[in-house]
Amino acid sequence: MKRDIAPWLVVPIVALVTLPLMSFPTWVTLTVAGAAMGMMIFLMASGLTLVFGLMDVMNFAHGAFITLGAFIAVSVLGRLAGWTGADSIGLNLLALMVAVLAGAIAAGAVGAVFERVIVRRVYHSHLQQILITMGGLIVAAQLVIVVWGAQPLQVPKPVALRGSFLLGGAAIESYRLAAVGLGVVLYAVIHTVLNRTRIGLLVRAGVENREMVEALGFRIQLLFVGVFVAGAALAGVGGVMWGVYQEIVTASIGDEMTVLIFIVIIIGGLGSITGCFQAAVLVGLTTNYVGYLTPKLALGSNIALMVLVLLWRPRGLFPVAKQ
Amino acid sequence: MPEPLLSLEGVHTHIGRYHILHGVDLVVPEGELTVLLGRNGAGKTTTLRTIMGLWRASAGTIRFAGQDITAAVTPDIARLGIAYVPEAMGIFTGLTVRENLVLATTAGRFDAARLDAVFALFPVLKTKWHDAAGGLSGGQKQMLAISRAIVEARRLIVVDEPTKGLAPAVIEHLIGGFRMLKESRTTILLVEQNFHMARSLGDGVAVMDDGRVVHAGRMADLAADEALQSRLLGLSLASHQ
Ligand SMILES: Nc1ncnc2c1ncn2[C@@H]1O[C@H](COP(=O)(O)OP(=O)(O)OP(=O)(O)O)[C@@H](O)[C@H]1O
Ligand SMILES: [Mg+2]
């Protein structure tokens, strides 16, 4: 079988064709910004694509894990003011890492409860999934308001990650660089787990053919719970990073990302982690390039991108064989 | 007579609103190859899926190795020692040949001797070891599917129409494979419409029609009785030769 390389070329081509349209330093700035945004979107979206791929479950409450992560960032970084304000990159990064970890744990725990109490009951009906997870989203937003209040909250960004530095004439925000670093590391971890471990193998097999995995003697249900919790935790991490990036957090921060996340997992091919990563970077880049070149089109550019990709490849860039 | 390894008694299966199996009685004796014949739509695949717990029997009893498995879930049934090769083969196309096989081992490790036996049976799998299974030909996929069922010792192997859509040379190769399995006294339940293959391999035979087993006996008797053959299999023979 010859390897299908076309979908791998989309991101490089988009990055290259925009280069002549602007100055090189501007292009570098936008590309780093786009990559950072893409990494954060990837973290937020990765769980959703696997949950859908494995069990055909549509979870419209996924944004709640993002919101939760963002508010955990407010609380944790607020308490670590000594670290975030310290004149030490080490302590600054440590504070961010603590927030990331706390966001992952909190969102993972809530995800476990959500799977047990709600999602498990509606495995076989998309309509019920949509209705009940939408309901869950509303409840979650209210719970966030109960705990953190209805006012937008400021996130104390660690000092070393504020502002930007110049690299060959291009302004680079330090926080974006940190986001790219974390995103690449987590992508590598997810990729390794999926490709090098038995559990990962089972997840990939289950996305393709759930029945056969069961007929080989494995409980897909357990696998699914694991993926759901891991996906929620990743969304929590994405929420922490996104909240710190935005600097202001509201109860709707997760909902605002939901449409974008669905666009990303559809462009990437439902169930594909590679696709999710490529599509997230693609969306991040085009958002930034279009926002600079033709700001008026920024709003519609992601939808247009999705339409174009689907016209070319109706099942996304990296379609998963389904049986 | 010892208890058969697998037995179905009065098994009914509904798929949604449709009543598909109307009281299937079937026995698979230990150490034998039992062939399940029947025209298209007779209910052979539904019977196998009900055995595996992929459809739930709405009435009747399924027993395996002395245990009632009628209400058991698929992974538990598989862990009792039943390997299933579905009609569509169930190959994970995005995984390599090796990865497909390693998922069929309980501990995630190969037994070197058994793996060698698999390679002896189907040498092509060794040359394609690290290739994506999606790139295999239909016959190679079927070989991989069968290898998955034998890469570890199983008490029963259930195979649904392995020759469907394959070239005659590949079918001969598969027949050779099943012969070697028979020599090792592996118990097999084989759905097969190709009567040439069924006759040359089967010890016992059951014929289904319209959601029931309408004939059960020894393959040798059926092979010798042309009148019975044409009565039971007229249609399926005519459409498959
Ligand atoms: N998922 C399903 N939903 C509704 N009816 C089904 C389903 N699967 C099978 N049937 C029906 O059940 C009957 C038995 O089908 P089954 O697949 O068991 O037959 P078969 O003997 O395996 O046939 P074939 O030789 O074509 O594979 C057929 O009438 C078929 O249309
Ligand atoms: Mg069939």
Coordinates of C-alpha atoms and ligand atoms in Angstrom, one line a residue:
Chain A
M1 CA 0.0 0.0 0.0
K2 CA 1.5 3.3 -0.9
R3 CA 1.5 5.9 1.8
D4 CA -0.9 8.7 1.4
I5 CA 1.2 11.8 1.9
A6 CA -1.2 14.5 0.6
P7 CA -2.8 15.3 3.9
W8 CA 0.6 15.8 5.5
L9 CA 1.4 18.5 3.0
V10 CA -1.6 20.7 3.9
V11 CA 0.0 22.5 6.8
P12 CA 3.4 23.2 5.2
I13 CA 1.7 24.4 2.0
V14 CA -0.6 26.8 3.9
A15 CA 2.4 28.1 5.8
L16 CA 4.5 28.5 2.6
V17 CA 1.9 30.2 0.3
T18 CA 1.2 32.9 2.9
L19 CA 4.9 33.8 3.2
P20 CA 5.1 36.0 0.1
L21 CA 2.0 37.9 1.3
M22 CA 3.8 39.5 4.3
S23 CA 7.1 40.5 5.7
F24 CA 9.2 37.6 7.0
P25 CA 9.2 38.8 10.7
T26 CA 5.4 39.2 10.6
W27 CA 5.1 35.7 9.1
V28 CA 7.2 34.2 11.9
T29 CA 5.2 36.0 14.6
L30 CA 1.9 34.8 13.1
T31 CA 3.2 31.3 12.5
V32 CA 4.3 30.9 16.1
A33 CA 1.0 32.4 17.3
G34 CA -0.9 30.0 15.0
A35 CA 1.1 27.0 16.1
A36 CA 0.5 27.9 19.8
M37 CA -3.2 28.3 19.2
G38 CA -3.2 25.0 17.3
M39 CA -1.5 23.2 20.2
M40 CA -4.0 24.5 22.7
I41 CA -6.9 23.5 20.4
F42 CA -5.4 20.1 19.9
L43 CA -5.3 19.5 23.7
M44 CA -8.9 20.6 24.0
A45 CA -10.0 18.5 21.1
S46 CA -8.0 15.3 21.3
G47 CA -10.2 13.6 23.8
L48 CA -13.4 14.3 21.9
T49 CA -12.2 12.7 18.7
L50 CA -11.2 9.5 20.4
V51 CA -14.4 9.3 22.4
F52 CA -16.3 9.6 19.3
G53 CA -14.1 7.2 17.3
L54 CA -14.3 4.5 20.0
M55 CA -17.9 4.6 21.0
D56 CA -19.7 6.9 18.6
V57 CA -20.5 9.1 21.5
M58 CA -21.2 12.8 20.8
N59 CA -20.3 14.8 23.9
F60 CA -21.4 18.3 23.6
A61 CA -20.4 18.9 27.3
H62 CA -16.8 18.6 26.4
G63 CA -16.4 22.3 26.6
A64 CA -17.2 22.1 30.4
F65 CA -13.9 20.4 31.0
I66 CA -12.2 23.3 29.3
T67 CA -14.1 25.8 31.4
L68 CA -13.2 23.9 34.5
G69 CA -9.5 23.9 33.6
A70 CA -9.6 27.6 33.0
F71 CA -11.1 28.3 36.4
I72 CA -8.7 25.9 38.1
A73 CA -5.9 28.0 36.6
V74 CA -7.5 31.1 38.2
S75 CA -7.6 29.5 41.6
V76 CA -4.2 27.7 41.5
L77 CA -2.2 30.6 40.1
G78 CA -4.0 33.0 42.4
R79 CA -2.8 31.0 45.4
L80 CA 0.7 30.7 44.0
A81 CA 1.2 34.5 43.7
G82 CA 4.6 34.1 45.3
W83 CA 5.7 31.9 42.5
T84 CA 4.0 33.6 39.6
G85 CA 5.4 37.0 40.7
A86 CA 8.9 35.7 41.5
D87 CA 11.8 36.8 39.4
S88 CA 12.6 33.3 38.6
I89 CA 11.7 31.5 35.3
G90 CA 11.9 28.2 37.2
L91 CA 9.3 29.1 39.8
N92 CA 7.1 30.8 37.1
L93 CA 7.1 27.6 35.0
L94 CA 6.6 25.5 38.1
A95 CA 3.5 27.5 39.0
L96 CA 2.1 26.9 35.5
M97 CA 2.9 23.2 35.7
V98 CA 1.1 22.9 39.0
A99 CA -1.9 24.6 37.5
V100 CA -1.8 22.3 34.4
L101 CA -1.6 19.2 36.7
A102 CA -4.4 20.5 38.9
G103 CA -6.5 21.2 35.8
A104 CA -5.9 17.7 34.5
I105 CA -6.8 16.0 37.8
A106 CA -9.9 18.1 38.3
A107 CA -11.2 17.7 34.8
G108 CA -10.3 14.0 34.7
A109 CA -12.2 13.4 38.0
V110 CA -15.3 15.3 36.8
G111 CA -15.0 13.3 33.5
A112 CA -15.1 10.0 35.4
V113 CA -18.2 11.0 37.3
F114 CA -19.9 12.4 34.1
E115 CA -19.1 9.1 32.2
R116 CA -20.6 7.0 35.0
V117 CA -23.7 9.1 35.8
I118 CA -24.7 10.3 32.3
V119 CA -22.8 9.2 29.2
R120 CA -23.0 5.4 30.1
R121 CA -26.8 5.5 29.9
V122 CA -27.0 6.8 26.4
Y123 CA -24.5 4.8 24.4
H124 CA -26.9 3.8 21.8
S125 CA -28.7 7.0 20.9
H126 CA -27.1 10.0 19.3
L127 CA -30.2 12.1 20.0
Q128 CA -30.2 11.3 23.7
Q129 CA -26.4 12.0 23.8
I130 CA -26.9 15.4 22.2
L131 CA -29.8 16.3 24.5
I132 CA -28.3 15.0 27.7
T133 CA -24.8 16.3 27.2
M134 CA -26.2 19.7 26.2
G135 CA -28.1 19.6 29.5
G136 CA -24.9 18.6 31.3
L137 CA -23.2 21.7 29.8
I138 CA -25.8 24.0 31.1
V139 CA -25.6 22.5 34.6
A140 CA -21.8 22.7 34.5
A141 CA -21.9 26.3 33.6
Q142 CA -24.2 27.0 36.5
L143 CA -22.0 25.0 38.9
V144 CA -19.0 27.1 37.8
I145 CA -20.9 30.2 38.6
V146 CA -21.8 28.8 42.0
V147 CA -18.2 28.1 42.8
W148 CA -16.4 31.0 41.1
G149 CA -19.1 33.6 40.8
A150 CA -20.6 35.2 37.6
Q151 CA -17.9 37.9 37.2
P152 CA -15.1 37.4 34.7
L153 CA -11.9 36.6 36.6
Q154 CA -8.4 37.7 35.9
V155 CA -5.7 35.0 35.5
P156 CA -2.4 35.9 37.0
K157 CA 0.1 35.0 34.2
P158 CA 3.5 34.2 35.5
V159 CA 5.9 37.1 34.9
A160 CA 8.4 35.3 32.8
L161 CA 5.6 34.3 30.4
R162 CA 4.3 37.9 30.0
G163 CA 5.4 40.0 27.0
S164 CA 7.4 39.0 24.1
F165 CA 11.0 38.9 22.9
L166 CA 12.5 39.7 19.5
L167 CA 14.0 36.9 17.3
G168 CA 15.5 38.2 14.1
G169 CA 13.1 41.1 14.0
A170 CA 10.0 38.9 14.8
A171 CA 8.2 39.5 18.0
I172 CA 7.5 36.2 19.8
E173 CA 5.3 36.0 22.8
S174 CA 7.0 33.8 25.4
Y175 CA 3.7 32.3 26.6
R176 CA 3.1 31.1 23.0
L177 CA 6.4 29.4 22.9
A178 CA 5.6 27.6 26.2
A179 CA 2.2 26.5 24.8
V180 CA 3.9 25.1 21.7
G181 CA 6.4 23.3 23.9
L182 CA 3.8 21.7 26.1
G183 CA 1.6 20.8 23.1
V184 CA 4.5 19.1 21.3
V185 CA 5.4 17.1 24.4
L186 CA 1.8 16.0 25.1
Y187 CA 1.3 15.1 21.5
A188 CA 4.4 13.0 21.6
V189 CA 3.2 11.3 24.8
I190 CA -0.3 10.6 23.3
H191 CA 1.3 9.4 20.1
T192 CA 3.6 7.0 22.0
V193 CA 0.9 5.6 24.1
L194 CA -1.3 5.0 21.1
N195 CA 1.4 3.4 19.0
R196 CA 3.7 1.7 21.5
T197 CA 1.6 0.4 24.2
R198 CA -1.0 -2.5 24.3
I199 CA -3.7 -0.2 25.6
G200 CA -3.0 2.3 22.8
L201 CA -3.1 -0.6 20.3
L202 CA -6.5 -1.6 21.7
V203 CA -7.8 2.0 21.4
R204 CA -6.8 2.2 17.8
A205 CA -8.2 -1.2 17.1
G206 CA -11.4 -0.3 18.9
V207 CA -11.9 2.9 16.9
E208 CA -11.9 0.8 13.8
N209 CA -13.9 -2.2 14.9
R210 CA -15.3 -2.3 18.4
E211 CA -16.9 -5.7 18.0
M212 CA -13.8 -7.4 17.0
V213 CA -11.9 -6.1 20.0
E214 CA -14.6 -7.6 22.2
A215 CA -14.5 -10.8 20.3
L216 CA -10.7 -11.0 21.1
G217 CA -11.6 -10.9 24.7
F218 CA -11.2 -7.3 25.7
R219 CA -13.8 -5.1 27.5
I220 CA -14.3 -2.1 25.4
Q221 CA -16.2 -0.4 28.1
L222 CA -13.2 -0.2 30.4
L223 CA -11.1 1.1 27.5
F224 CA -13.7 3.7 26.8
V225 CA -13.9 4.9 30.4
G226 CA -10.1 5.3 30.3
V227 CA -10.2 7.3 27.1
F228 CA -13.0 9.4 28.3
V229 CA -11.2 10.3 31.5
A230 CA -7.9 10.9 29.7
G231 CA -9.7 13.1 27.1
A232 CA -11.4 15.1 29.9
A233 CA -8.0 15.6 31.6
L234 CA -6.4 16.8 28.3
A235 CA -9.3 19.2 27.8
G236 CA -8.7 20.4 31.4
V237 CA -5.0 21.0 30.5
G238 CA -6.1 22.8 27.3
G239 CA -8.5 24.9 29.5
V240 CA -5.7 25.9 31.8
M241 CA -3.4 26.9 28.9
W242 CA -6.2 28.8 27.1
G243 CA -7.4 30.6 30.3
V244 CA -3.9 31.8 31.0
Y245 CA -3.5 32.8 27.4
Q246 CA -6.7 34.8 27.4
E247 CA -5.9 36.3 30.9
I248 CA -9.6 36.8 31.5
V249 CA -11.8 33.8 32.2
T250 CA -15.6 33.6 32.0
A251 CA -18.0 30.7 32.5
S252 CA -18.5 30.5 28.8
I253 CA -14.9 30.1 27.8
G254 CA -15.3 26.4 27.0
D255 CA -18.5 26.8 25.0
E256 CA -16.9 29.5 22.9
M257 CA -14.3 26.9 21.9
T258 CA -16.7 24.1 21.2
V259 CA -17.6 24.9 17.6
L260 CA -13.9 25.3 16.7
I261 CA -13.2 22.0 18.3
F262 CA -15.8 20.2 16.4
I263 CA -14.5 21.9 13.2
V264 CA -11.0 20.6 14.0
I265 CA -12.1 17.0 14.7
I266 CA -14.2 16.9 11.5
I267 CA -11.4 18.3 9.4
G268 CA -8.9 15.9 10.9
G269 CA -11.1 12.9 10.5
L270 CA -13.2 11.7 13.4
G271 CA -11.3 9.3 15.6
S272 CA -7.8 10.2 14.3
I273 CA -5.3 11.7 16.7
T274 CA -2.9 12.5 13.9
G275 CA -5.7 14.2 12.0
C276 CA -6.8 16.1 15.1
F277 CA -3.2 17.4 15.6
Q278 CA -2.7 18.4 11.9
A279 CA -6.2 20.0 11.7
A280 CA -5.7 22.0 15.0
V281 CA -2.4 23.4 13.7
L282 CA -4.0 24.2 10.4
V283 CA -7.0 26.0 12.0
G284 CA -4.6 27.9 14.3
L285 CA -2.4 29.0 11.4
T286 CA -5.3 30.0 9.1
T287 CA -7.0 31.9 11.9
N288 CA -3.9 34.0 12.4
Y289 CA -3.0 34.5 8.7
V290 CA -6.5 35.4 7.7
G291 CA -6.9 37.6 10.8
Y292 CA -3.9 39.6 9.6
L293 CA -4.5 39.6 5.9
T294 CA -8.2 40.1 5.7
P295 CA -9.6 40.6 9.2
K296 CA -13.2 40.8 7.9
L297 CA -13.0 37.2 6.8
A298 CA -11.6 35.9 10.1
L299 CA -14.9 34.8 11.4
G300 CA -15.9 32.6 8.5
S301 CA -12.4 31.3 7.6
N302 CA -12.6 28.1 9.7
I303 CA -16.0 27.1 8.3
A304 CA -14.7 27.8 4.8
L305 CA -11.6 25.7 5.6
M306 CA -13.8 22.9 6.8
V307 CA -16.0 23.0 3.6
L308 CA -12.9 23.0 1.4
V309 CA -11.3 20.1 3.2
L310 CA -14.5 18.1 3.1
L311 CA -15.0 18.8 -0.6
W312 CA -11.6 17.3 -1.2
R313 CA -11.8 14.5 1.4
P314 CA -15.4 13.9 2.6
R315 CA -14.3 12.0 5.7
G316 CA -11.5 14.4 6.8
L317 CA -7.8 14.6 6.2
F318 CA -7.0 11.3 8.0
P319 CA -10.1 9.2 7.7
V320 CA -10.3 6.3 10.0
A321 CA -11.4 3.0 8.5
K322 CA -14.7 2.1 10.2
Q323 CA -16.4 -1.3 10.1
Chain B
M1 CA -21.5 -40.1 24.6
P2 CA -19.6 -37.2 26.3
E3 CA -21.1 -33.8 26.4
P4 CA -20.3 -31.8 23.2
L5 CA -18.0 -28.9 23.6
L6 CA -20.6 -26.5 22.3
S7 CA -24.4 -26.9 22.2
L8 CA -27.3 -24.7 21.3
E9 CA -30.8 -25.7 22.4
G10 CA -33.9 -24.0 21.0
V11 CA -32.1 -20.7 20.5
H12 CA -34.1 -17.8 19.3
T13 CA -32.6 -14.5 18.3
H14 CA -34.3 -11.2 17.5
I15 CA -32.5 -8.4 15.7
G16 CA -34.5 -5.3 16.5
R17 CA -38.1 -6.1 15.5
Y18 CA -37.1 -9.0 13.3
H19 CA -37.3 -12.6 14.5
I20 CA -34.3 -14.3 12.8
L21 CA -33.5 -17.5 14.6
H22 CA -36.5 -19.8 15.4
G23 CA -35.2 -22.4 17.8
V24 CA -31.7 -23.5 16.6
D25 CA -30.4 -26.8 17.9
L26 CA -26.8 -27.5 17.2
V27 CA -24.0 -29.5 18.7
V28 CA -20.2 -29.2 18.1
P29 CA -18.3 -32.3 19.4
E30 CA -14.9 -31.8 20.8
G31 CA -12.0 -32.5 18.4
E32 CA -14.2 -32.4 15.3
L33 CA -14.8 -30.0 12.5
T34 CA -18.5 -29.3 12.2
V35 CA -19.7 -27.5 9.0
L36 CA -22.8 -25.3 9.1
L37 CA -24.4 -25.1 5.6
G38 CA -27.4 -23.3 4.3
R39 CA -28.6 -20.9 1.6
N40 CA -28.1 -17.2 1.8
G41 CA -30.1 -15.6 4.6
A42 CA -30.7 -18.9 6.4
G43 CA -29.3 -17.5 9.6
K44 CA -25.7 -19.0 9.8
T45 CA -24.0 -15.7 10.6
T46 CA -26.7 -14.8 13.1
T47 CA -26.1 -18.2 14.8
L48 CA -22.4 -17.5 15.1
R49 CA -22.9 -14.0 16.4
T50 CA -25.4 -15.3 18.9
I51 CA -22.8 -17.8 20.1
M52 CA -20.3 -15.0 20.5
G53 CA -22.8 -12.8 22.4
L54 CA -22.8 -10.2 19.7
W55 CA -26.5 -10.7 19.5
R56 CA -28.4 -11.8 22.6
A57 CA -30.5 -15.0 22.4
S58 CA -34.1 -14.1 23.3
A59 CA -34.8 -17.8 24.3
G60 CA -33.0 -21.1 24.5
T61 CA -29.7 -22.2 26.0
I62 CA -26.1 -22.0 24.7
R63 CA -23.6 -24.2 26.6
F64 CA -19.8 -24.2 26.2
A65 CA -17.4 -26.5 28.0
G66 CA -20.1 -27.3 30.6
Q67 CA -21.0 -23.7 31.2
D68 CA -24.1 -21.8 30.4
I69 CA -23.0 -18.8 28.3
T70 CA -26.4 -17.7 27.0
A71 CA -26.3 -14.5 28.9
A72 CA -22.5 -13.9 29.0
V73 CA -20.9 -10.9 27.3
T74 CA -18.7 -11.2 24.3
P75 CA -15.3 -10.6 26.0
D76 CA -16.1 -13.2 28.7
I77 CA -17.1 -15.7 26.0
A78 CA -13.9 -15.1 24.1
R79 CA -11.9 -15.6 27.3
L80 CA -13.4 -19.0 27.8
G81 CA -11.4 -20.0 24.7
I82 CA -13.5 -19.3 21.7
A83 CA -11.9 -17.6 18.7
Y84 CA -14.2 -15.9 16.2
V85 CA -13.3 -15.2 12.5
P86 CA -16.3 -13.1 11.3
E87 CA -17.6 -13.0 7.7
A88 CA -16.0 -9.6 7.2
M89 CA -12.7 -10.9 8.8
G90 CA -12.5 -8.1 11.3
I91 CA -8.9 -7.2 10.3
F92 CA -7.7 -3.9 11.9
T93 CA -6.6 -2.2 8.7
G94 CA -4.7 0.6 10.4
L95 CA -2.6 -1.8 12.4
T96 CA 0.3 -3.8 11.1
V97 CA 0.1 -7.6 10.6
R98 CA 2.1 -8.0 13.8
E99 CA -0.1 -5.7 15.8
N100 CA -3.2 -7.6 14.6
L101 CA -1.7 -10.8 15.8
V102 CA -0.4 -9.5 19.1
L103 CA -3.9 -8.4 20.1
A104 CA -5.0 -12.0 19.7
T105 CA -2.6 -13.1 22.4
T106 CA -3.7 -12.9 26.0
A107 CA -0.5 -11.7 27.5
G108 CA 0.7 -9.6 24.6
R109 CA 3.6 -12.0 23.9
F110 CA 4.0 -14.6 21.2
D111 CA 4.8 -18.2 21.8
A112 CA 7.7 -18.8 19.4
A113 CA 6.7 -22.3 18.5
R114 CA 3.1 -21.4 17.7
L115 CA 4.2 -18.3 15.7
D116 CA 6.5 -20.5 13.7
A117 CA 3.6 -22.8 13.0
V118 CA 1.5 -19.9 11.8
F119 CA 4.3 -18.8 9.5
A120 CA 4.7 -22.3 8.2
L121 CA 1.0 -22.3 7.3
F122 CA 0.9 -18.8 5.8
P123 CA 4.5 -17.7 5.0
V124 CA 3.3 -14.4 3.4
L125 CA 2.5 -13.1 6.9
K126 CA 6.1 -13.2 7.8
T127 CA 7.2 -11.1 4.8
K128 CA 4.4 -8.6 5.5
W129 CA 5.0 -8.6 9.3
H130 CA 5.4 -4.8 9.7
D131 CA 3.1 -3.7 6.9
A132 CA -0.3 -2.2 7.5
A133 CA -2.9 -4.9 7.3
G134 CA -5.1 -2.7 5.2
G135 CA -2.7 -3.3 2.3
L136 CA -3.1 -7.1 2.2
S137 CA -5.0 -8.8 -0.5
G138 CA -8.4 -10.4 0.4
G139 CA -6.8 -13.8 0.7
Q140 CA -3.9 -12.6 2.8
K141 CA -6.4 -10.8 5.1
Q142 CA -8.3 -14.1 5.5
M143 CA -5.0 -15.8 6.4
L144 CA -4.3 -13.1 9.0
A145 CA -7.8 -13.5 10.4
I146 CA -7.4 -17.2 10.7
S147 CA -3.9 -16.8 12.2
R148 CA -5.4 -14.6 14.8
A149 CA -7.6 -17.5 15.9
I150 CA -4.7 -20.0 16.1
V151 CA -1.8 -17.9 17.3
E152 CA -2.7 -19.1 20.8
A153 CA -4.3 -22.4 21.8
R154 CA -8.1 -22.1 21.7
R155 CA -10.7 -24.6 22.7
L156 CA -13.0 -23.7 19.8
I157 CA -12.6 -21.8 16.5
V158 CA -15.7 -20.3 14.9
V159 CA -15.2 -19.3 11.3
D160 CA -17.7 -17.6 9.0
E161 CA -17.4 -18.3 5.3
P162 CA -13.6 -17.9 4.9
T163 CA -13.6 -18.6 1.2
K164 CA -16.1 -15.9 0.2
G165 CA -14.8 -14.0 -2.8
L166 CA -11.4 -15.7 -2.9
A167 CA -9.6 -17.2 -5.9
P168 CA -9.5 -21.0 -6.2
A169 CA -5.8 -21.2 -5.5
V170 CA -6.2 -19.3 -2.3
I171 CA -9.1 -21.5 -1.3
E172 CA -6.9 -24.6 -1.8
H173 CA -4.3 -23.0 0.5
L174 CA -6.9 -22.4 3.1
I175 CA -8.2 -25.9 2.9
G176 CA -4.6 -27.0 3.6
G177 CA -4.6 -24.8 6.6
F178 CA -7.7 -26.2 8.0
R179 CA -6.4 -29.8 7.4
M180 CA -3.4 -29.0 9.6
L181 CA -5.7 -27.7 12.3
K182 CA -7.8 -30.8 12.1
E183 CA -4.7 -32.9 12.6
S184 CA -4.0 -31.1 15.8
R185 CA -7.5 -32.0 16.9
T186 CA -8.7 -28.4 17.2
T187 CA -12.4 -28.1 17.5
I188 CA -13.9 -26.0 14.7
L189 CA -17.3 -24.7 13.7
L190 CA -17.1 -23.6 10.1
V191 CA -19.8 -21.9 8.1
E192 CA -19.1 -22.7 4.4
Q193 CA -21.1 -22.5 1.2
N194 CA -18.4 -24.0 -0.9
F195 CA -19.5 -27.7 -0.8
H196 CA -16.2 -28.9 -2.2
M197 CA -14.5 -27.4 0.8
A198 CA -17.2 -28.4 3.3
R199 CA -17.2 -32.1 2.1
S200 CA -13.4 -32.4 2.2
L201 CA -13.1 -31.0 5.7
G202 CA -16.3 -31.7 7.7
D203 CA -16.7 -34.5 10.2
G204 CA -20.2 -33.4 11.2
V205 CA -22.6 -31.2 9.3
A206 CA -25.7 -29.2 10.1
V207 CA -27.9 -27.6 7.5
M208 CA -29.9 -24.4 8.3
D209 CA -32.9 -23.0 6.6
D210 CA -35.1 -20.1 7.7
G211 CA -33.6 -19.7 11.1
R212 CA -33.6 -23.4 12.1
V213 CA -31.3 -26.4 11.7
V214 CA -33.2 -28.7 9.3
H215 CA -30.6 -31.5 9.1
A216 CA -27.8 -32.7 11.3
G217 CA -25.6 -35.7 10.9
R218 CA -22.2 -37.0 9.6
M219 CA -20.7 -35.3 6.6
A220 CA -19.8 -38.7 5.1
D221 CA -23.4 -39.6 5.1
L222 CA -24.5 -36.4 3.4
A223 CA -21.6 -36.7 0.9
A224 CA -22.8 -40.2 -0.1
D225 CA -26.5 -39.3 -0.4
E226 CA -27.1 -37.2 -3.5
A227 CA -30.8 -37.1 -3.1
L228 CA -30.4 -35.7 0.3
Q229 CA -27.9 -33.2 -1.0
S230 CA -30.1 -31.9 -3.7
R231 CA -33.1 -31.7 -1.3
L232 CA -31.2 -29.8 1.4
L233 CA -28.7 -27.9 -0.7
G234 CA -30.1 -27.7 -4.2
L235 CA -30.3 -24.0 -4.1
S236 CA -27.1 -23.2 -2.5
L237 CA -25.2 -25.7 -4.6
A238 CA -26.7 -24.4 -7.8
S239 CA -25.6 -20.9 -6.9
H240 CA -22.1 -21.8 -5.8
Q241 CA -20.6 -24.1 -8.4
Ligands
LIG1 N1 -28.6 -6.5 11.3 C1 -29.7 -7.1 10.8 N2 -30.9 -6.4 10.8 C2 -32.0 -7.0 10.3 N3 -32.0 -8.2 9.7 C3 -30.8 -8.9 9.6 C4 -29.6 -8.4 10.2 N4 -28.6 -9.3 9.9 C5 -29.2 -10.3 9.3 N5 -30.5 -10.1 9.1 C6 -31.5 -11.0 8.5 O1 -31.4 -12.2 9.1 C7 -31.5 -13.3 8.2 C8 -30.3 -14.2 8.4 O2 -29.1 -13.5 8.1 P1 -27.7 -14.2 8.2 O3 -26.7 -13.2 7.9 O4 -27.6 -14.9 9.6 O5 -27.7 -15.3 7.1 P2 -26.6 -16.2 6.5 O6 -27.1 -17.6 6.6 O7 -25.3 -15.9 7.2 O8 -26.5 -15.7 5.0 P3 -25.3 -15.5 4.0 O9 -25.0 -16.8 3.4 O10 -25.8 -14.5 3.0 O11 -24.1 -15.0 4.8 C9 -31.5 -12.7 6.8 O12 -32.8 -12.7 6.4 C10 -31.1 -11.3 7.0 O13 -31.7 -10.4 6.1
MG2 MG -23.5 -15.1 6.6

